[in-house]
Structures are given as C-alpha cells and as structure tokens.
Short mmCIF file of C-alpha atoms in Angstrom, two decimals:
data_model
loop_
_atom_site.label_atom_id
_atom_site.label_comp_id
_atom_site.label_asym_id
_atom_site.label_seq_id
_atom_site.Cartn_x
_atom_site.Cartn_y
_atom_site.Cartn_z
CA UNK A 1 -176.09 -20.02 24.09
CA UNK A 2 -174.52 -19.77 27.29
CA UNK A 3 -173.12 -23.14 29.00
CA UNK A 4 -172.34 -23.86 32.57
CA UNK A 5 -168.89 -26.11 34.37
CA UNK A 6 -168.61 -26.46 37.33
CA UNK A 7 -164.92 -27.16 38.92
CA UNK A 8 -163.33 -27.01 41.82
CA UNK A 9 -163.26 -23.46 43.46
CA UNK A 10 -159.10 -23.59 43.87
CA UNK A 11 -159.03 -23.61 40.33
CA UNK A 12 -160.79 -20.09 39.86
CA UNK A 13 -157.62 -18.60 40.14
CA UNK A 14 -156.32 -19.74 36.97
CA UNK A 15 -160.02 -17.94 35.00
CA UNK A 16 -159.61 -15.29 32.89
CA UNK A 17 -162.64 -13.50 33.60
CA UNK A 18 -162.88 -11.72 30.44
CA UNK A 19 -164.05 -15.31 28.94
CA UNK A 20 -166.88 -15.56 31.80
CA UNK A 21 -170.47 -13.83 32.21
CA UNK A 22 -169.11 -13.34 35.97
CA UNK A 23 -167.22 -10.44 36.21
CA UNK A 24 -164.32 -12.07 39.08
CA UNK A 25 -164.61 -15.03 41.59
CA UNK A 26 -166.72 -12.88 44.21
CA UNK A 27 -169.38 -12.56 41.51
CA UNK A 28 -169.67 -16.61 40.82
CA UNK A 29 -171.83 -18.93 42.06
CA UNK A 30 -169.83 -21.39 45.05
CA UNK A 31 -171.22 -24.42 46.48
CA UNK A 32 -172.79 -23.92 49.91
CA UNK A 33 -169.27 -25.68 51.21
CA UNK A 34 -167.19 -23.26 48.96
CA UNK A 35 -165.26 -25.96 47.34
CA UNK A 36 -166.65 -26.15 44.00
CA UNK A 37 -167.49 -22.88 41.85
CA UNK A 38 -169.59 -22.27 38.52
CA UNK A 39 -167.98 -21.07 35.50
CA UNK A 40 -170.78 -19.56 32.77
CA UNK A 41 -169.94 -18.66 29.33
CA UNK A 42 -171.33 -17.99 26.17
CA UNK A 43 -169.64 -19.36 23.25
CA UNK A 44 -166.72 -21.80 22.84
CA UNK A 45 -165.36 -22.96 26.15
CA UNK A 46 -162.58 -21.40 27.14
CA UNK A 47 -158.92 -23.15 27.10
CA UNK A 48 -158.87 -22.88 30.76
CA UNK A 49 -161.74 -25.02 31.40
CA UNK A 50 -160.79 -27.63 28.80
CA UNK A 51 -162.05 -31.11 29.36
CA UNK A 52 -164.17 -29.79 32.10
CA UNK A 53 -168.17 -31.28 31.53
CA UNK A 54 -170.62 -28.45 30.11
CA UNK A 55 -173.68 -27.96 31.42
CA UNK A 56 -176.67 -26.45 29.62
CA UNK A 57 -179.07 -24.34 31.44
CA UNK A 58 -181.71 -27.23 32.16
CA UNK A 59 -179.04 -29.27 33.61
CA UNK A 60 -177.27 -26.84 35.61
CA UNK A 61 -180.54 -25.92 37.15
CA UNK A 62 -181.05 -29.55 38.03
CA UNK A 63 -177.52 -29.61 39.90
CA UNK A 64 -178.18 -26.42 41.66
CA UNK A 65 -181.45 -27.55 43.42
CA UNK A 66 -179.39 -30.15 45.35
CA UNK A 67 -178.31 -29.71 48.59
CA UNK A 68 -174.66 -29.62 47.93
CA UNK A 69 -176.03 -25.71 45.96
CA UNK A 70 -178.91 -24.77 47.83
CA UNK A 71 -179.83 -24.88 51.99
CA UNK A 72 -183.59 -25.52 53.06
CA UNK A 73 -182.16 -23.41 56.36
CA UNK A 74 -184.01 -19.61 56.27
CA UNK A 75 -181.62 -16.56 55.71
#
C-alpha cells in the first residue's frame, strides 16, 4: 500500500530515491510555495523519513486540495 509524508522540501536532499515511487526531486510533488515536498512510498518507511507523519491516500488527497497544494488561478 503506498503511503504519503510530506516534509520540508530542503530536506529532499538527504532521499534516497531508490526508496520513493518518484524517480528524483524534479519528479515530486512541491507545494505551490516550494517549501514543502511529498515523499510516496510503498512499504516500510524509509529511515530517512523517520518520525515524519504518514499519510494514506484518502488523507493526502484531502491535504492536496488546499490552497497551500493547489491554485484556483488558470494555467
């Protein structure tokens, strides 16, 4: 089952991708402000996000429809 953190996006330097569905940090999802950045993962969290809150998909869907994630302004 794959489970969501979300941390802040200077920390994404310290991911080991290879534990993470994304693939590096340009892949990954980044708050509209850039400051905070979602981690996904299937499996055991990884030691690098220890003590960080998981997510499951309902709830990370729930945080993403805010406007800290997503702008009402057209492309």
């Amino acid at each position: 089952m794959r489970k969501y953190v979300i941390t802040n996006s200077s920390e994404a330097s310290g991911f080991d991708f290879d534990q993470l569905v994304d693939i590096d940090e340009q892949y990954s999802r980044k708050s509209l402000d850039g400051s905070l950045i979602l981690a996904r993962y299937e499996g055991e969290q990884p030691s690098f996000l220890s003590g960080k809150t998981e997510h499951t998909h309902s709830e990370i869907l729930t945080i993403l429809a805010t406007d800290e994630w997503t702008s009402d302004e057209p492309l």
